[in-house]
CSV table of C-alpha atoms and ligand atoms in Angstrom, one decimal:
chain,number,residue,atom,x,y,z
J,1,MET,CA,24.5,0.3,0.5
J,2,PRO,CA,22.8,2.0,-2.5
J,3,PRO,CA,24.7,1.8,-5.8
J,4,ALA,CA,27.0,4.7,-6.8
J,5,SER,CA,25.1,5.2,-10.0
J,6,PRO,CA,21.3,5.1,-10.4
J,7,SER,CA,19.8,2.0,-12.0
J,8,PRO,CA,18.6,2.3,-15.6
J,9,ALA,CA,15.1,3.7,-16.0
J,10,SER,CA,14.1,0.3,-17.4
J,11,THR,CA,14.8,-1.5,-14.1
J,12,PRO,CA,11.5,-1.9,-12.3
J,13,LEU,CA,11.4,0.0,-9.1
J,14,VAL,CA,10.2,-3.1,-7.2
J,15,GLU,CA,10.6,-6.7,-8.3
J,16,LEU,CA,9.8,-10.0,-6.5
J,17,ARG,CA,11.3,-13.1,-8.0
J,18,GLY,CA,10.2,-16.5,-6.9
J,19,VAL,CA,9.3,-15.2,-3.5
J,20,THR,CA,8.0,-17.6,-0.9
J,21,CYS,CA,7.2,-16.3,2.6
J,22,GLY,CA,5.0,-16.9,5.6
J,23,TYR,CA,4.6,-16.6,9.3
J,24,GLY,CA,6.1,-19.4,11.3
J,25,ASP,CA,5.4,-22.7,9.5
J,26,ARG,CA,2.5,-21.2,7.6
J,27,VAL,CA,3.3,-20.3,4.0
J,28,ILE,CA,1.3,-17.3,2.8
J,29,LEU,CA,2.9,-16.6,-0.6
J,30,ARG,CA,4.5,-19.3,-2.8
J,31,ASP,CA,6.9,-18.6,-5.6
J,32,VAL,CA,5.5,-15.2,-6.4
J,33,ASP,CA,6.8,-13.0,-9.3
J,34,LEU,CA,5.7,-9.4,-9.3
J,35,VAL,CA,7.0,-6.4,-11.2
J,36,VAL,CA,6.2,-2.8,-10.3
J,37,PRO,CA,7.3,-0.5,-13.1
J,38,ARG,CA,8.6,3.0,-12.3
J,39,GLY,CA,6.0,5.7,-12.3
J,40,ALA,CA,3.1,3.2,-12.2
J,41,VAL,CA,0.2,2.9,-9.8
J,42,VAL,CA,-0.1,-0.8,-9.1
J,43,ALA,CA,-3.0,-2.1,-7.1
J,44,LEU,CA,-3.0,-5.3,-5.0
J,45,MET,CA,-6.4,-6.7,-4.6
J,46,GLY,CA,-7.9,-10.1,-3.7
J,47,THR,CA,-9.1,-12.3,-0.9
J,48,SER,CA,-9.0,-11.2,2.7
J,49,GLY,CA,-6.0,-12.8,4.3
J,50,GLY,CA,-4.5,-13.6,0.9
J,51,GLY,CA,-1.2,-11.8,1.6
J,52,LYS,CA,-1.6,-8.3,0.2
J,53,THR,CA,-0.2,-6.5,3.3
J,54,THR,CA,2.4,-9.2,3.5
J,55,VAL,CA,3.7,-8.1,0.1
J,56,LEU,CA,4.1,-4.5,1.4
J,57,ARG,CA,5.9,-5.9,4.5
J,58,LEU,CA,8.3,-7.9,2.2
J,59,ILE,CA,9.1,-4.7,0.2
J,60,GLY,CA,10.0,-2.8,3.4
J,61,ARG,CA,11.7,-6.0,4.8
J,62,GLN,CA,9.5,-5.9,7.9
J,63,ILE,CA,9.4,-9.7,7.1
J,64,GLU,CA,11.9,-11.7,5.1
J,65,ALA,CA,11.3,-14.1,2.2
J,66,SER,CA,12.2,-17.7,2.9
J,67,ALA,CA,13.0,-18.2,-0.8
J,68,GLY,CA,13.4,-15.9,-3.8
J,69,GLN,CA,14.5,-12.2,-4.0
J,70,VAL,CA,12.9,-8.9,-3.4
J,71,ARG,CA,14.6,-6.0,-5.3
J,72,PHE,CA,14.1,-2.3,-4.8
J,73,ASP,CA,15.7,-0.2,-7.5
J,74,GLY,CA,17.6,-3.2,-8.7
J,75,ILE,CA,19.1,-3.9,-5.2
J,76,GLU,CA,18.4,-7.2,-3.5
J,77,ILE,CA,17.1,-5.9,-0.1
J,78,GLY,CA,17.9,-9.2,1.7
J,79,SER,CA,21.6,-8.3,1.1
J,80,LEU,CA,21.5,-5.0,2.8
J,81,ASP,CA,23.1,-4.4,6.2
J,82,ARG,CA,21.1,-2.4,8.8
J,83,ALA,CA,22.4,1.0,7.7
J,84,GLY,CA,21.6,0.1,4.0
J,85,LEU,CA,18.1,-1.1,5.0
J,86,MET,CA,17.4,2.1,6.9
J,87,ALA,CA,18.6,4.2,3.9
J,88,MET,CA,16.4,2.2,1.6
J,89,ARG,CA,13.3,2.5,3.8
J,90,ARG,CA,13.8,6.2,3.7
J,91,ARG,CA,13.1,6.0,0.0
J,92,MET,CA,9.7,4.4,0.7
J,93,GLY,CA,6.7,6.1,2.2
J,94,MET,CA,4.2,3.9,4.0
J,95,LEU,CA,0.6,4.9,4.6
J,96,PHE,CA,-1.4,2.5,6.7
J,97,GLN,CA,-5.2,2.5,6.8
J,98,PHE,CA,-5.7,4.7,9.8
J,99,GLY,CA,-2.2,6.3,9.4
J,100,ALA,CA,-2.3,7.5,13.0
J,101,LEU,CA,-1.3,11.1,13.5
J,102,PHE,CA,0.4,12.1,16.7
J,103,THR,CA,-2.6,13.5,18.6
J,104,ASP,CA,-0.6,16.0,20.7
J,105,LEU,CA,1.0,17.6,17.6
J,106,SER,CA,-0.6,20.0,15.2
J,107,VAL,CA,-1.1,19.2,11.6
J,108,PHE,CA,2.0,21.2,10.8
J,109,ASP,CA,4.2,19.4,13.4
J,110,ASN,CA,2.9,16.0,12.3
J,111,VAL,CA,4.2,16.6,8.8
J,112,ALA,CA,7.4,18.2,10.1
J,113,PHE,CA,8.1,15.2,12.3
J,114,PRO,CA,10.0,13.0,9.8
J,115,LEU,CA,12.0,16.0,8.5
J,116,ARG,CA,13.1,16.9,12.0
J,117,GLU,CA,13.8,13.3,12.9
J,118,HIS,CA,15.7,12.3,9.8
J,119,THR,CA,17.3,15.5,8.4
J,120,ASP,CA,19.4,18.4,9.7
J,121,LEU,CA,17.5,20.9,7.7
J,122,PRO,CA,17.2,24.4,9.2
J,123,GLU,CA,13.7,25.2,10.6
J,124,PRO,CA,12.8,27.8,7.8
J,125,MET,CA,13.5,25.2,5.2
J,126,ILE,CA,11.4,22.6,7.1
J,127,ARG,CA,8.6,25.2,7.2
J,128,ASP,CA,8.7,25.7,3.5
J,129,LEU,CA,8.8,21.9,2.8
J,130,VAL,CA,5.9,21.2,5.2
J,131,LEU,CA,3.8,24.0,3.6
J,132,MET,CA,4.5,22.5,0.2
J,133,LYS,CA,3.5,19.0,1.2
J,134,LEU,CA,0.3,20.3,2.9
J,135,ASP,CA,-0.5,22.3,-0.2
J,136,ALA,CA,-0.1,19.2,-2.3
J,137,VAL,CA,-2.9,17.5,-0.3
J,138,GLY,CA,-5.0,20.7,-0.1
J,139,LEU,CA,-4.5,21.3,3.6
J,140,ARG,CA,-2.1,24.2,3.8
J,141,GLY,CA,-4.8,26.2,5.5
J,142,ALA,CA,-5.3,23.6,8.2
J,143,ARG,CA,-1.8,23.6,9.4
J,144,ASP,CA,-2.5,25.0,12.8
J,145,LEU,CA,-5.3,22.6,13.6
J,146,MET,CA,-4.9,19.6,16.0
J,147,PRO,CA,-5.9,16.1,14.8
J,148,SER,CA,-9.0,16.2,17.0
J,149,GLN,CA,-10.2,19.2,15.0
J,150,ILE,CA,-10.1,17.6,11.5
J,151,SER,CA,-12.2,14.9,9.8
J,152,GLY,CA,-11.2,11.3,9.1
J,153,GLY,CA,-10.7,12.1,5.4
J,154,MET,CA,-8.5,15.1,6.3
J,155,SER,CA,-6.5,13.0,8.8
J,156,ARG,CA,-5.8,10.6,6.0
J,157,ARG,CA,-4.5,13.5,3.8
J,158,VAL,CA,-2.3,14.8,6.6
J,159,ALA,CA,-0.9,11.3,7.0
J,160,LEU,CA,-0.2,11.3,3.3
J,161,ALA,CA,1.6,14.7,3.5
J,162,ARG,CA,3.7,13.2,6.2
J,163,ALA,CA,4.4,10.1,4.2
J,164,ILE,CA,5.7,12.2,1.3
J,165,ALA,CA,7.7,14.6,3.5
J,166,LEU,CA,11.0,12.9,2.8
J,167,ASP,CA,10.3,12.7,-0.9
J,168,PRO,CA,10.0,8.9,-1.2
J,169,GLU,CA,10.3,7.2,-4.6
J,170,LEU,CA,7.7,4.6,-3.7
J,171,ILE,CA,4.5,5.2,-1.7
J,172,MET,CA,2.7,2.1,-0.3
J,173,TYR,CA,-0.9,2.5,0.7
J,174,ASP,CA,-2.6,-0.1,2.8
J,175,GLU,CA,-6.4,0.3,2.5
J,176,PRO,CA,-6.4,4.0,1.8
J,177,PHE,CA,-10.2,4.1,1.2
J,178,ALA,CA,-11.3,2.1,4.2
J,179,GLY,CA,-13.9,3.9,6.3
J,180,LEU,CA,-14.2,6.9,4.1
J,181,ASP,CA,-17.5,8.3,2.7
J,182,PRO,CA,-17.9,8.1,-1.1
J,183,ILE,CA,-16.8,11.7,-1.7
J,184,SER,CA,-13.7,11.5,0.6
J,185,MET,CA,-13.0,8.2,-1.2
J,186,GLY,CA,-13.1,9.8,-4.6
J,187,VAL,CA,-10.9,12.7,-3.3
J,188,ALA,CA,-8.4,10.2,-1.8
J,189,ALA,CA,-8.2,8.2,-5.0
J,190,ARG,CA,-7.6,11.2,-7.2
J,191,LEU,CA,-5.0,12.4,-4.8
J,192,ILE,CA,-3.1,9.2,-5.0
J,193,ARG,CA,-3.0,9.4,-8.8
J,194,GLN,CA,-2.2,13.1,-8.9
J,195,LEU,CA,0.6,12.8,-6.4
J,196,ASN,CA,2.0,9.8,-8.2
J,197,ASP,CA,2.2,11.8,-11.4
J,198,ALA,CA,3.1,15.2,-10.0
J,199,LEU,CA,5.9,13.9,-7.8
J,200,GLY,CA,7.1,11.3,-10.3
J,201,VAL,CA,6.8,8.5,-7.8
J,202,THR,CA,5.6,4.9,-8.0
J,203,SER,CA,2.6,3.8,-5.9
J,204,ILE,CA,1.4,0.4,-4.6
J,205,VAL,CA,-2.2,0.5,-3.4
J,206,VAL,CA,-3.7,-2.4,-1.4
J,207,SER,CA,-7.5,-2.0,-1.6
J,208,HIS,CA,-10.8,-3.9,-1.7
J,209,ASP,CA,-12.6,-1.1,-3.4
J,210,VAL,CA,-12.9,-2.1,-7.1
J,211,ASP,CA,-14.4,1.2,-8.5
J,212,GLU,CA,-12.0,3.6,-6.9
J,213,THR,CA,-9.0,1.4,-7.4
J,214,PHE,CA,-9.7,0.6,-11.0
J,215,SER,CA,-10.2,4.3,-11.7
J,216,ILE,CA,-6.6,5.2,-10.8
J,217,ALA,CA,-4.5,2.0,-11.3
J,218,ASP,CA,-2.4,1.3,-14.3
J,219,HIS,CA,-2.1,-2.4,-13.3
J,220,VAL,CA,-4.1,-4.5,-11.0
J,221,VAL,CA,-2.8,-7.7,-9.3
J,222,PHE,CA,-5.2,-10.2,-7.7
J,223,ILE,CA,-3.6,-12.2,-4.9
J,224,ALA,CA,-5.4,-15.4,-3.8
J,225,ASN,CA,-4.5,-19.0,-3.0
J,226,GLY,CA,-0.9,-18.2,-2.1
J,227,GLY,CA,0.0,-16.4,-5.3
J,228,ILE,CA,-1.0,-14.1,-8.1
J,229,ALA,CA,-4.3,-15.4,-9.4
J,230,ALA,CA,-4.7,-12.8,-12.2
J,231,GLN,CA,-3.3,-9.4,-13.2
J,232,GLY,CA,-3.7,-6.9,-16.0
J,233,SER,CA,-5.0,-3.4,-16.7
J,234,PRO,CA,-8.3,-2.4,-15.2
J,235,GLU,CA,-9.9,-2.5,-18.7
J,236,ALA,CA,-8.6,-6.0,-19.4
J,237,LEU,CA,-9.7,-7.3,-16.1
J,238,ARG,CA,-13.2,-5.8,-16.6
J,239,ARG,CA,-13.4,-7.6,-19.9
J,240,SER,CA,-12.0,-10.9,-18.5
J,241,ASP,CA,-14.2,-13.9,-18.3
J,242,ASP,CA,-12.0,-15.7,-15.8
J,243,PRO,CA,-14.5,-16.7,-13.1
J,244,LEU,CA,-12.2,-15.6,-10.3
J,245,VAL,CA,-11.7,-12.1,-11.8
J,246,ARG,CA,-15.4,-11.9,-12.5
J,247,GLN,CA,-16.1,-12.6,-8.8
J,248,PHE,CA,-13.7,-9.9,-7.7
J,249,VAL,CA,-14.8,-7.3,-10.2
J,250,SER,CA,-18.5,-7.8,-9.5
J,251,ALA,CA,-17.9,-8.3,-5.7
J,252,ALA,CA,-19.9,-11.5,-5.8
J,253,PRO,CA,-20.0,-13.2,-2.4
J,254,ASP,CA,-19.5,-16.7,-3.9
J,255,GLY,CA,-17.6,-18.1,-6.8
J,256,PRO,CA,-14.1,-19.7,-7.1
J,257,VAL,CA,-13.4,-18.0,-3.8
J,258,ARG,CA,-15.9,-19.6,-1.4
J,259,PHE,CA,-18.0,-17.5,1.0
J,260,HIS,CA,-18.3,-20.5,3.4
J,261,TYR,CA,-15.2,-21.9,5.1
J,262,ALA,CA,-15.1,-25.6,4.4
J,263,ALA,CA,-17.6,-27.4,6.7
J,264,ALA,CA,-19.9,-30.3,6.9
J,265,PRO,CA,-23.4,-29.8,5.4
J,266,ILE,CA,-25.4,-27.7,7.8
J,267,ALA,CA,-28.2,-30.3,8.1
J,268,GLU,CA,-25.6,-32.7,9.4
J,269,ASP,CA,-24.1,-30.2,11.8
J,270,LEU,CA,-27.6,-29.4,13.1
J,271,GLY,CA,-28.5,-33.0,13.4
J,272,LEU,CA,-31.3,-32.7,10.8
J,273,GLY,CA,-30.1,-35.5,8.5
J,274,ALA,CA,-32.5,-38.3,7.5
J,275,ARG,CA,-33.7,-40.0,10.7
J,276,PRO,CA,-34.3,-43.7,10.9
N,301,ATP,N1,2.3,-11.2,12.2
N,301,ATP,C1,1.6,-12.3,11.7
N,301,ATP,N2,1.8,-13.5,12.4
N,301,ATP,C2,1.1,-14.6,11.9
N,301,ATP,N3,0.2,-14.6,10.9
N,301,ATP,C3,0.1,-13.4,10.2
N,301,ATP,C4,0.7,-12.2,10.6
N,301,ATP,N4,0.3,-11.2,9.8
N,301,ATP,C5,-0.5,-11.8,8.9
N,301,ATP,N5,-0.7,-13.1,9.2
N,301,ATP,C6,-1.6,-14.0,8.4
N,301,ATP,O1,-1.1,-14.0,7.1
N,301,ATP,C7,-2.2,-14.0,6.1
N,301,ATP,C8,-2.0,-12.9,5.2
N,301,ATP,O2,-2.2,-11.7,5.9
N,301,ATP,P1,-2.2,-10.3,5.1
N,301,ATP,O3,-2.4,-9.2,6.2
N,301,ATP,O4,-1.0,-10.1,4.2
N,301,ATP,O5,-3.5,-10.4,4.2
N,301,ATP,P2,-4.3,-9.4,3.4
N,301,ATP,O6,-4.4,-9.9,2.0
N,301,ATP,O7,-3.7,-8.0,3.5
N,301,ATP,O8,-5.7,-9.4,4.1
N,301,ATP,P3,-6.9,-8.3,4.3
N,301,ATP,O9,-7.4,-7.9,3.0
N,301,ATP,O10,-7.9,-9.0,5.1
N,301,ATP,O11,-6.2,-7.2,5.1
N,301,ATP,C9,-3.5,-14.0,7.0
N,301,ATP,O12,-4.0,-15.2,7.1
N,301,ATP,C10,-3.0,-13.5,8.3
N,301,ATP,O13,-3.8,-14.1,9.3
């Protein structure tokens, strides 16, 4: 259950301590320490398959750590019973890449859905809350449209309005920029930062897009090789001469992270080696 009194402001909102986890026998993250301060926008970047989404799943306890602790607002989430976990998840908003909207519900009803599902608020209050959330993402005027009538970028913003409907303290974004054109991408990035600051929340953004992510993050964490390979402010990472950081920042195909999966030399594979 949540504590009777709120944790001190100095307690990080999210903290991983010595966390090891994986799927089946396969270890994905080993002995990871990660701190997400309150009010910050923290970006998780790094190799494909490195475990970024896994970190989000750990925080929501969709998967469990095999060692170490995951704390939300100072509470070890592994210790929560089912009711406690549900209450804690309500304090988190999750926005997946193609944050699927309910196609048979209007924009308004999509955003109203979590409020109707999880609260007993009277309908006039739900209406006001939905309009406020839609206003925050610039789509109050689109409330009567159906998902099929809006663009991909707008759908993403409606999904965001829905994710903030219950006033979460933490918003987790998984690939929020994927598939967006450059303008929509810029709009989405600014929105993440604006909402973070205006709502006084904390945000974790999983992304591959260096420019958009660096433009809004306070702190960037690179995940590779089963752990945190590098971290720092966007400015510090841009200045870094660590070859792995350089590879990520310049989006170079090869470097410490190999483009090619380990294999025998191609000449050997193609039978083109020296012939007798
Ligand atoms: N449910 C699952 N069962 C088994 N293996 C999984 C499962 N989910 C993820 N994995 C594996 O765990 C590893 C980490 O996955 P994860 O989705 O966290 O990576 P990621 O860093 O978010 O990758 P990407 O940037 O490509 O989305 C991958 O190798 C993936 O194949």
